[in-house]
Amino acid sequence: NAGVTQTPKFQVLKTGQSMTLQCAQDMNHEYMSWYRQDPGMGLRLIHYSVGAGITDQGEVPNGYNVSRSTTEDFPLRLLSAAPSQTSVYFCASSPPSGGKREQYFGPGTRLTVT
Amino acid sequence: AQSVSQHNHHVILSEAASLELGCNYSYGGTVNLFWYVQYPGQHLQLLLKYFSGDPLVKGIKGFEAEFIKSKFSFNLRKPSVQWSDTAEYFCAVNAQGFQKLVFGTGTRLLVSP
């Protein structure tokens, strides 16, 4: 199993540009989520999904869109990038477990918005 | 809503010193508790987790944590740290029955040889 994969590893955007961060998992996990990691702020939940076709907002959803058309993929879209979205983005997945199973994290995407 | 506090933002220790990292959470119901570790340049990995039962849980690499319900705490401990324990440590909590995880702000540990 490849686990959780994310592409790209690094990205530089100009303010106002849009892009999609890709996340895929091959473990048949129903739950997937996106976090951003900023210094001194830990990981903050952006959006999450409990299964294909179902998504919901986390703590910091503004400026981001998600969709979940398949169990495997959970892309994160930045509609109009802003410097405040400069961050490291992590995707995670876990099997259905009532929250008792660990989340498996991808390697992250480091995004810089200039 | 749940929240998690990690009071130590930076900790510097010498090898063989003992480690205790504080974690307090705020939530009125039953919770699941986790400690994750992020080694330099790597993604987060699970160190240990608590759901129920014995409040002292053991994880990988000699780490353990104690759940004290009355104090809403889940402190991480290791009797003797090694240089390879240099990493950032995150406490996280979710409400039982839900997978949405809330993280603390993290503690950066630097172990000097």
mmCIF file of N, CA and C in Angstrom, chain B:
data_model
loop_
_atom_site.group_PDB
_atom_site.id
_atom_site.type_symbol
_atom_site.label_atom_id
_atom_site.label_comp_id
_atom_site.label_asym_id
_atom_site.label_seq_id
_atom_site.Cartn_x
_atom_site.Cartn_y
_atom_site.Cartn_z
ATOM 1 N N ALA B 1 -17.543 22.824 21.903
ATOM 2 C CA ALA B 1 -16.474 22.353 21.018
ATOM 3 C C ALA B 1 -15.239 22.016 21.844
ATOM 4 N N GLN B 2 -14.492 21.034 21.310
ATOM 5 C CA GLN B 2 -13.282 20.646 22.046
ATOM 6 C C GLN B 2 -12.168 21.649 21.801
ATOM 7 N N SER B 3 -11.254 21.747 22.747
ATOM 8 C CA SER B 3 -10.013 22.490 22.533
ATOM 9 C C SER B 3 -8.907 21.762 23.277
ATOM 10 N N VAL B 4 -7.683 21.980 22.826
ATOM 11 C CA VAL B 4 -6.525 21.304 23.409
ATOM 12 C C VAL B 4 -5.442 22.335 23.682
ATOM 13 N N SER B 5 -4.869 22.286 24.872
ATOM 14 C CA SER B 5 -3.785 23.206 25.234
ATOM 15 C C SER B 5 -2.506 22.436 25.504
ATOM 16 N N GLN B 6 -1.445 22.877 24.886
ATOM 17 C CA GLN B 6 -0.115 22.348 25.183
ATOM 18 C C GLN B 6 0.704 23.524 25.699
ATOM 19 N N HIS B 7 1.105 23.446 26.949
ATOM 20 C CA HIS B 7 1.656 24.632 27.611
ATOM 21 C C HIS B 7 3.105 24.889 27.250
ATOM 22 N N ASN B 8 3.829 23.819 26.947
ATOM 23 C CA ASN B 8 5.247 23.994 26.621
ATOM 24 C C ASN B 8 5.381 24.093 25.113
ATOM 25 N N HIS B 9 5.845 25.243 24.626
ATOM 26 C CA HIS B 9 5.985 25.373 23.181
ATOM 27 C C HIS B 9 7.347 24.879 22.711
ATOM 28 N N HIS B 10 8.358 25.116 23.527
ATOM 29 C CA HIS B 10 9.710 24.668 23.210
ATOM 30 C C HIS B 10 10.321 24.046 24.457
ATOM 31 N N VAL B 11 10.925 22.895 24.288
ATOM 32 C CA VAL B 11 11.605 22.220 25.392
ATOM 33 C C VAL B 11 12.984 21.792 24.908
ATOM 34 N N ILE B 12 13.987 22.077 25.705
ATOM 35 C CA ILE B 12 15.354 21.659 25.378
ATOM 36 C C ILE B 12 15.851 20.778 26.512
ATOM 37 N N LEU B 13 16.306 19.587 26.163
ATOM 38 C CA LEU B 13 16.805 18.637 27.154
ATOM 39 C C LEU B 13 18.125 18.055 26.698
ATOM 40 N N SER B 14 18.875 17.570 27.656
ATOM 41 C CA SER B 14 20.075 16.798 27.338
ATOM 42 C C SER B 14 19.696 15.332 27.255
ATOM 43 N N GLU B 15 20.473 14.588 26.500
ATOM 44 C CA GLU B 15 20.223 13.139 26.420
ATOM 45 C C GLU B 15 20.205 12.541 27.814
ATOM 46 N N ALA B 16 19.322 11.561 27.996
ATOM 47 C CA ALA B 16 19.133 10.829 29.257
ATOM 48 C C ALA B 16 18.247 11.572 30.256
ATOM 49 N N ALA B 17 17.907 12.820 29.963
ATOM 50 C CA ALA B 17 16.993 13.531 30.867
ATOM 51 C C ALA B 17 15.592 12.956 30.723
ATOM 52 N N SER B 18 14.770 13.200 31.737
ATOM 53 C CA SER B 18 13.385 12.730 31.671
ATOM 54 C C SER B 18 12.527 13.817 31.024
ATOM 55 N N LEU B 19 11.466 13.366 30.384
ATOM 56 C CA LEU B 19 10.598 14.263 29.635
ATOM 57 C C LEU B 19 9.170 14.159 30.142
ATOM 58 N N GLU B 20 8.532 15.310 30.292
ATOM 59 C CA GLU B 20 7.088 15.325 30.496
ATOM 60 C C GLU B 20 6.525 16.516 29.744
ATOM 61 N N LEU B 21 5.613 16.251 28.820
ATOM 62 C CA LEU B 21 4.952 17.305 28.052
ATOM 63 C C LEU B 21 3.491 17.364 28.466
ATOM 64 N N GLY B 22 3.038 18.569 28.765
ATOM 65 C CA GLY B 22 1.687 18.727 29.258
ATOM 66 C C GLY B 22 0.660 18.837 28.137
ATOM 67 N N CYS B 23 -0.529 18.294 28.400
ATOM 68 C CA CYS B 23 -1.651 18.412 27.476
ATOM 69 C C CYS B 23 -2.926 18.461 28.302
ATOM 70 N N ASN B 24 -3.704 19.504 28.101
ATOM 71 C CA ASN B 24 -5.015 19.604 28.734
ATOM 72 C C ASN B 24 -6.061 19.823 27.657
ATOM 73 N N TYR B 25 -7.218 19.235 27.853
ATOM 74 C CA TYR B 25 -8.270 19.402 26.871
ATOM 75 C C TYR B 25 -9.517 19.952 27.544
ATOM 76 N N SER B 26 -10.366 20.496 26.717
ATOM 77 C CA SER B 26 -11.619 21.048 27.212
ATOM 78 C C SER B 26 -12.747 20.395 26.439
ATOM 79 N N TYR B 27 -13.528 19.595 27.148
ATOM 80 C CA TYR B 27 -14.704 18.961 26.537
ATOM 81 C C TYR B 27 -15.465 18.276 27.650
ATOM 82 N N GLY B 28 -16.782 18.414 27.628
ATOM 83 C CA GLY B 28 -17.574 17.880 28.727
ATOM 84 C C GLY B 28 -17.893 16.411 28.629
ATOM 85 N N GLY B 29 -17.725 15.811 27.468
ATOM 86 C CA GLY B 29 -18.104 14.420 27.285
ATOM 87 C C GLY B 29 -16.905 13.487 27.266
ATOM 88 N N THR B 30 -17.163 12.284 26.806
ATOM 89 C CA THR B 30 -16.105 11.276 26.740
ATOM 90 C C THR B 30 -15.270 11.499 25.493
ATOM 91 N N VAL B 31 -13.966 11.370 25.653
ATOM 92 C CA VAL B 31 -13.056 11.681 24.554
ATOM 93 C C VAL B 31 -12.103 10.522 24.269
ATOM 94 N N ASN B 32 -11.561 10.542 23.068
ATOM 95 C CA ASN B 32 -10.405 9.725 22.707
ATOM 96 C C ASN B 32 -9.212 10.667 22.652
ATOM 97 N N LEU B 33 -8.059 10.209 23.121
ATOM 98 C CA LEU B 33 -6.885 11.068 23.224
ATOM 99 C C LEU B 33 -5.707 10.458 22.477
ATOM 100 N N PHE B 34 -4.924 11.304 21.851
ATOM 101 C CA PHE B 34 -3.812 10.858 21.011
ATOM 102 C C PHE B 34 -2.592 11.747 21.238
ATOM 103 N N TRP B 35 -1.429 11.166 21.068
ATOM 104 C CA TRP B 35 -0.193 11.922 20.881
ATOM 105 C C TRP B 35 0.399 11.512 19.538
ATOM 106 N N TYR B 36 0.685 12.538 18.726
ATOM 107 C CA TYR B 36 1.360 12.331 17.452
ATOM 108 C C TYR B 36 2.735 12.983 17.524
ATOM 109 N N VAL B 37 3.654 12.466 16.704
ATOM 110 C CA VAL B 37 4.998 13.036 16.626
ATOM 111 C C VAL B 37 5.329 13.343 15.173
ATOM 112 N N GLN B 38 6.045 14.446 14.985
ATOM 113 C CA GLN B 38 6.497 14.822 13.647
ATOM 114 C C GLN B 38 7.999 15.023 13.695
ATOM 115 N N TYR B 39 8.748 14.059 13.172
ATOM 116 C CA TYR B 39 10.204 14.199 13.092
ATOM 117 C C TYR B 39 10.549 15.184 11.980
ATOM 118 N N PRO B 40 11.708 15.828 12.074
ATOM 119 C CA PRO B 40 12.068 16.851 11.092
ATOM 120 C C PRO B 40 11.909 16.364 9.659
ATOM 121 N N GLY B 41 11.150 17.101 8.885
ATOM 122 C CA GLY B 41 10.968 16.778 7.476
ATOM 123 C C GLY B 41 10.029 15.626 7.191
ATOM 124 N N GLN B 42 9.378 15.117 8.209
ATOM 125 C CA GLN B 42 8.491 13.970 8.011
ATOM 126 C C GLN B 42 7.048 14.329 8.351
ATOM 127 N N HIS B 43 6.150 13.405 8.029
ATOM 128 C CA HIS B 43 4.751 13.639 8.347
ATOM 129 C C HIS B 43 4.424 13.103 9.737
ATOM 130 N N LEU B 44 3.247 13.383 10.205
ATOM 131 C CA LEU B 44 2.848 12.981 11.551
ATOM 132 C C LEU B 44 2.667 11.477 11.659
ATOM 133 N N GLN B 45 3.120 10.966 12.817
ATOM 134 C CA GLN B 45 2.944 9.543 13.104
ATOM 135 C C GLN B 45 2.348 9.417 14.491
ATOM 136 N N LEU B 46 1.577 8.349 14.692
ATOM 137 C CA LEU B 46 0.963 8.130 15.994
ATOM 138 C C LEU B 46 1.986 7.598 16.989
ATOM 139 N N LEU B 47 2.035 8.215 18.180
ATOM 140 C CA LEU B 47 2.872 7.717 19.271
ATOM 141 C C LEU B 47 2.077 6.776 20.174
ATOM 142 N N LEU B 48 0.894 7.228 20.565
ATOM 143 C CA LEU B 48 0.040 6.420 21.431
ATOM 144 C C LEU B 48 -1.367 6.998 21.451
ATOM 145 N N LYS B 49 -2.294 6.204 22.000
ATOM 146 C CA LYS B 49 -3.688 6.627 22.032
ATOM 147 C C LYS B 49 -4.377 6.044 23.263
ATOM 148 N N TYR B 50 -5.408 6.743 23.709
ATOM 149 C CA TYR B 50 -6.201 6.265 24.836
ATOM 150 C C TYR B 50 -7.681 6.362 24.486
ATOM 151 N N PHE B 51 -8.409 5.247 24.735
ATOM 152 C CA PHE B 51 -9.855 5.273 24.542
ATOM 153 C C PHE B 51 -10.572 4.988 25.844
ATOM 154 N N SER B 52 -10.114 3.963 26.553
ATOM 155 C CA SER B 52 -10.771 3.585 27.796
ATOM 156 C C SER B 52 -9.848 2.611 28.519
ATOM 157 N N GLY B 53 -10.225 2.258 29.735
ATOM 158 C CA GLY B 53 -9.456 1.265 30.470
ATOM 159 C C GLY B 53 -8.313 1.878 31.252
ATOM 160 N N ASP B 54 -7.211 1.176 31.332
ATOM 161 C CA ASP B 54 -6.048 1.613 32.106
ATOM 162 C C ASP B 54 -5.635 3.014 31.663
ATOM 163 N N PRO B 55 -5.622 3.978 32.587
ATOM 164 C CA PRO B 55 -5.311 5.355 32.186
ATOM 165 C C PRO B 55 -3.848 5.573 31.830
ATOM 166 N N LEU B 56 -2.996 4.599 32.127
ATOM 167 C CA LEU B 56 -1.593 4.707 31.746
ATOM 168 C C LEU B 56 -1.391 3.894 30.471
ATOM 169 N N VAL B 57 -1.092 4.579 29.395
ATOM 170 C CA VAL B 57 -0.935 3.885 28.115
ATOM 171 C C VAL B 57 0.512 3.984 27.655
ATOM 172 N N LYS B 58 0.949 2.900 27.039
ATOM 173 C CA LYS B 58 2.315 2.867 26.531
ATOM 174 C C LYS B 58 2.291 2.925 25.009
ATOM 175 N N GLY B 59 3.245 3.651 24.461
ATOM 176 C CA GLY B 59 3.318 3.778 23.016
ATOM 177 C C GLY B 59 4.638 3.283 22.485
ATOM 178 N N ILE B 60 4.964 3.756 21.300
ATOM 179 C CA ILE B 60 6.211 3.319 20.676
ATOM 180 C C ILE B 60 7.389 4.086 21.254
ATOM 181 N N LYS B 61 8.582 3.529 21.085
ATOM 182 C CA LYS B 61 9.843 4.195 21.427
ATOM 183 C C LYS B 61 9.939 4.593 22.895
ATOM 184 N N GLY B 62 9.292 3.858 23.775
ATOM 185 C CA GLY B 62 9.422 4.100 25.211
ATOM 186 C C GLY B 62 8.569 5.223 25.767
ATOM 187 N N PHE B 63 7.697 5.794 24.967
ATOM 188 C CA PHE B 63 6.815 6.845 25.443
ATOM 189 C C PHE B 63 5.608 6.260 26.159
ATOM 190 N N GLU B 64 5.091 7.016 27.112
ATOM 191 C CA GLU B 64 3.852 6.661 27.784
ATOM 192 C C GLU B 64 3.096 7.937 28.108
ATOM 193 N N ALA B 65 1.806 7.777 28.370
ATOM 194 C CA ALA B 65 0.990 8.936 28.731
ATOM 195 C C ALA B 65 -0.030 8.497 29.761
ATOM 196 N N GLU B 66 -0.388 9.435 30.633
ATOM 197 C CA GLU B 66 -1.359 9.140 31.666
ATOM 198 C C GLU B 66 -2.569 10.041 31.521
ATOM 199 N N PHE B 67 -3.726 9.422 31.469
ATOM 200 C CA PHE B 67 -4.989 10.143 31.391
ATOM 201 C C PHE B 67 -5.477 10.384 32.819
ATOM 202 N N ILE B 68 -5.645 11.641 33.185
ATOM 203 C CA ILE B 68 -6.209 11.985 34.488
ATOM 204 C C ILE B 68 -7.507 12.728 34.227
ATOM 205 N N LYS B 69 -8.615 12.009 34.382
ATOM 206 C CA LYS B 69 -9.915 12.552 34.000
ATOM 207 C C LYS B 69 -10.273 13.803 34.792
ATOM 208 N N SER B 70 -9.959 13.789 36.088
ATOM 209 C CA SER B 70 -10.335 14.907 36.952
ATOM 210 C C SER B 70 -9.599 16.187 36.581
ATOM 211 N N LYS B 71 -8.445 16.038 35.930
ATOM 212 C CA LYS B 71 -7.661 17.203 35.531
ATOM 213 C C LYS B 71 -7.768 17.481 34.034
ATOM 214 N N PHE B 72 -8.547 16.705 33.322
ATOM 215 C CA PHE B 72 -8.664 16.836 31.872
ATOM 216 C C PHE B 72 -7.266 16.865 31.237
ATOM 217 N N SER B 73 -6.398 15.974 31.698
ATOM 218 C CA SER B 73 -5.023 16.009 31.207
ATOM 219 C C SER B 73 -4.612 14.675 30.611
ATOM 220 N N PHE B 74 -3.631 14.749 29.729
ATOM 221 C CA PHE B 74 -3.095 13.555 29.061
ATOM 222 C C PHE B 74 -1.628 13.842 28.770
ATOM 223 N N ASN B 75 -0.817 13.847 29.816
ATOM 224 C CA ASN B 75 0.583 14.231 29.693
ATOM 225 C C ASN B 75 1.438 13.098 29.142
ATOM 226 N N LEU B 76 2.382 13.470 28.325
ATOM 227 C CA LEU B 76 3.296 12.521 27.688
ATOM 228 C C LEU B 76 4.583 12.452 28.485
ATOM 229 N N ARG B 77 5.116 11.237 28.659
ATOM 230 C CA ARG B 77 6.341 11.089 29.442
ATOM 231 C C ARG B 77 7.292 10.116 28.767
ATOM 232 N N LYS B 78 8.573 10.326 29.047
ATOM 233 C CA LYS B 78 9.596 9.354 28.666
ATOM 234 C C LYS B 78 10.714 9.459 29.700
ATOM 235 N N PRO B 79 11.126 8.351 30.288
ATOM 236 C CA PRO B 79 12.092 8.411 31.398
ATOM 237 C C PRO B 79 13.475 8.931 30.980
ATOM 238 N N SER B 80 13.874 8.629 29.745
ATOM 239 C CA SER B 80 15.227 8.978 29.324
ATOM 240 C C SER B 80 15.211 9.275 27.823
ATOM 241 N N VAL B 81 15.342 10.533 27.466
ATOM 242 C CA VAL B 81 15.232 10.884 26.045
ATOM 243 C C VAL B 81 16.554 10.658 25.316
ATOM 244 N N GLN B 82 16.412 10.479 24.010
ATOM 245 C CA GLN B 82 17.580 10.313 23.139
ATOM 246 C C GLN B 82 17.592 11.433 22.113
ATOM 247 N N TRP B 83 18.747 11.626 21.500
ATOM 248 C CA TRP B 83 18.884 12.666 20.487
ATOM 249 C C TRP B 83 17.833 12.468 19.376
ATOM 250 N N SER B 84 17.533 11.205 19.073
ATOM 251 C CA SER B 84 16.584 10.898 18.002
ATOM 252 C C SER B 84 15.132 11.250 18.359
ATOM 253 N N ASP B 85 14.895 11.670 19.600
ATOM 254 C CA ASP B 85 13.546 12.100 19.986
ATOM 255 C C ASP B 85 13.290 13.559 19.616
ATOM 256 N N THR B 86 14.292 14.229 19.092
ATOM 257 C CA THR B 86 14.097 15.603 18.623
ATOM 258 C C THR B 86 12.997 15.619 17.572
ATOM 259 N N ALA B 87 11.943 16.380 17.855
ATOM 260 C CA ALA B 87 10.753 16.344 16.999
ATOM 261 C C ALA B 87 9.748 17.341 17.552
ATOM 262 N N GLU B 88 8.625 17.448 16.859
ATOM 263 C CA GLU B 88 7.502 18.231 17.384
ATOM 264 C C GLU B 88 6.408 17.244 17.788
ATOM 265 N N TYR B 89 5.832 17.482 18.953
ATOM 266 C CA TYR B 89 4.862 16.565 19.533
ATOM 267 C C TYR B 89 3.504 17.262 19.643
ATOM 268 N N PHE B 90 2.483 16.559 19.178
ATOM 269 C CA PHE B 90 1.134 17.123 19.167
ATOM 270 C C PHE B 90 0.180 16.232 19.961
ATOM 271 N N CYS B 91 -0.565 16.872 20.833
ATOM 272 C CA CYS B 91 -1.658 16.213 21.527
ATOM 273 C C CYS B 91 -2.929 16.449 20.717
ATOM 274 N N ALA B 92 -3.830 15.480 20.663
ATOM 275 C CA ALA B 92 -5.063 15.635 19.890
ATOM 276 C C ALA B 92 -6.197 14.908 20.590
ATOM 277 N N VAL B 93 -7.409 15.376 20.353
ATOM 278 C CA VAL B 93 -8.578 14.792 21.017
ATOM 279 C C VAL B 93 -9.745 14.770 20.047
ATOM 280 N N ASN B 94 -10.567 13.734 20.154
ATOM 281 C CA ASN B 94 -11.867 13.780 19.493
ATOM 282 C C ASN B 94 -12.916 13.259 20.461
ATOM 283 N N ALA B 95 -14.139 13.673 20.209
ATOM 284 C CA ALA B 95 -15.242 13.195 21.021
ATOM 285 C C ALA B 95 -15.541 11.767 20.611
ATOM 286 N N GLN B 96 -15.793 10.917 21.578
ATOM 287 C CA GLN B 96 -16.076 9.506 21.248
ATOM 288 C C GLN B 96 -17.272 9.413 20.325
ATOM 289 N N GLY B 97 -17.097 8.629 19.286
ATOM 290 C CA GLY B 97 -18.133 8.476 18.283
ATOM 291 C C GLY B 97 -17.925 9.355 17.076
ATOM 292 N N PHE B 98 -16.950 10.280 17.171
ATOM 293 C CA PHE B 98 -16.682 11.193 16.072
ATOM 294 C C PHE B 98 -15.211 11.124 15.688
ATOM 295 N N GLN B 99 -14.941 11.263 14.405
ATOM 296 C CA GLN B 99 -13.558 11.163 13.954
ATOM 297 C C GLN B 99 -12.870 12.502 13.818
ATOM 298 N N LYS B 100 -13.616 13.607 13.898
ATOM 299 C CA LYS B 100 -13.011 14.918 13.743
ATOM 300 C C LYS B 100 -12.039 15.152 14.894
ATOM 301 N N LEU B 101 -10.779 15.407 14.531
ATOM 302 C CA LEU B 101 -9.701 15.490 15.513
ATOM 303 C C LEU B 101 -9.304 16.951 15.722
ATOM 304 N N VAL B 102 -9.131 17.348 16.985
ATOM 305 C CA VAL B 102 -8.663 18.695 17.303
ATOM 306 C C VAL B 102 -7.255 18.581 17.881
ATOM 307 N N PHE B 103 -6.336 19.354 17.341
ATOM 308 C CA PHE B 103 -4.939 19.292 17.748
ATOM 309 C C PHE B 103 -4.566 20.453 18.664
ATOM 310 N N GLY B 104 -3.603 20.217 19.520
ATOM 311 C CA GLY B 104 -2.955 21.294 20.239
ATOM 312 C C GLY B 104 -1.953 21.986 19.344
ATOM 313 N N THR B 105 -1.320 23.026 19.877
ATOM 314 C CA THR B 105 -0.407 23.833 19.069
ATOM 315 C C THR B 105 0.972 23.205 18.913
ATOM 316 N N GLY B 106 1.223 22.135 19.633
ATOM 317 C CA GLY B 106 2.490 21.438 19.448
ATOM 318 C C GLY B 106 3.569 21.884 20.406
ATOM 319 N N THR B 107 4.503 20.973 20.698
ATOM 320 C CA THR B 107 5.695 21.266 21.501
ATOM 321 C C THR B 107 6.907 20.806 20.720
ATOM 322 N N ARG B 108 7.818 21.739 20.503
ATOM 323 C CA ARG B 108 9.075 21.395 19.829
ATOM 324 C C ARG B 108 10.081 20.939 20.869
ATOM 325 N N LEU B 109 10.550 19.709 20.730
ATOM 326 C CA LEU B 109 11.547 19.160 21.645
ATOM 327 C C LEU B 109 12.886 19.083 20.939
ATOM 328 N N LEU B 110 13.896 19.640 21.575
ATOM 329 C CA LEU B 110 15.263 19.530 21.075
ATOM 330 C C LEU B 110 16.078 18.798 22.117
ATOM 331 N N VAL B 111 16.653 17.673 21.719
ATOM 332 C CA VAL B 111 17.496 16.909 22.625
ATOM 333 C C VAL B 111 18.946 17.062 22.173
ATOM 334 N N SER B 112 19.757 17.597 23.075
ATOM 335 C CA SER B 112 21.165 17.803 22.720
ATOM 336 C C SER B 112 21.981 16.594 23.160
ATOM 337 N N PRO B 113 22.928 16.178 22.298
ATOM 338 C CA PRO B 113 23.701 14.965 22.618
ATOM 339 C C PRO B 113 24.693 15.204 23.746
#
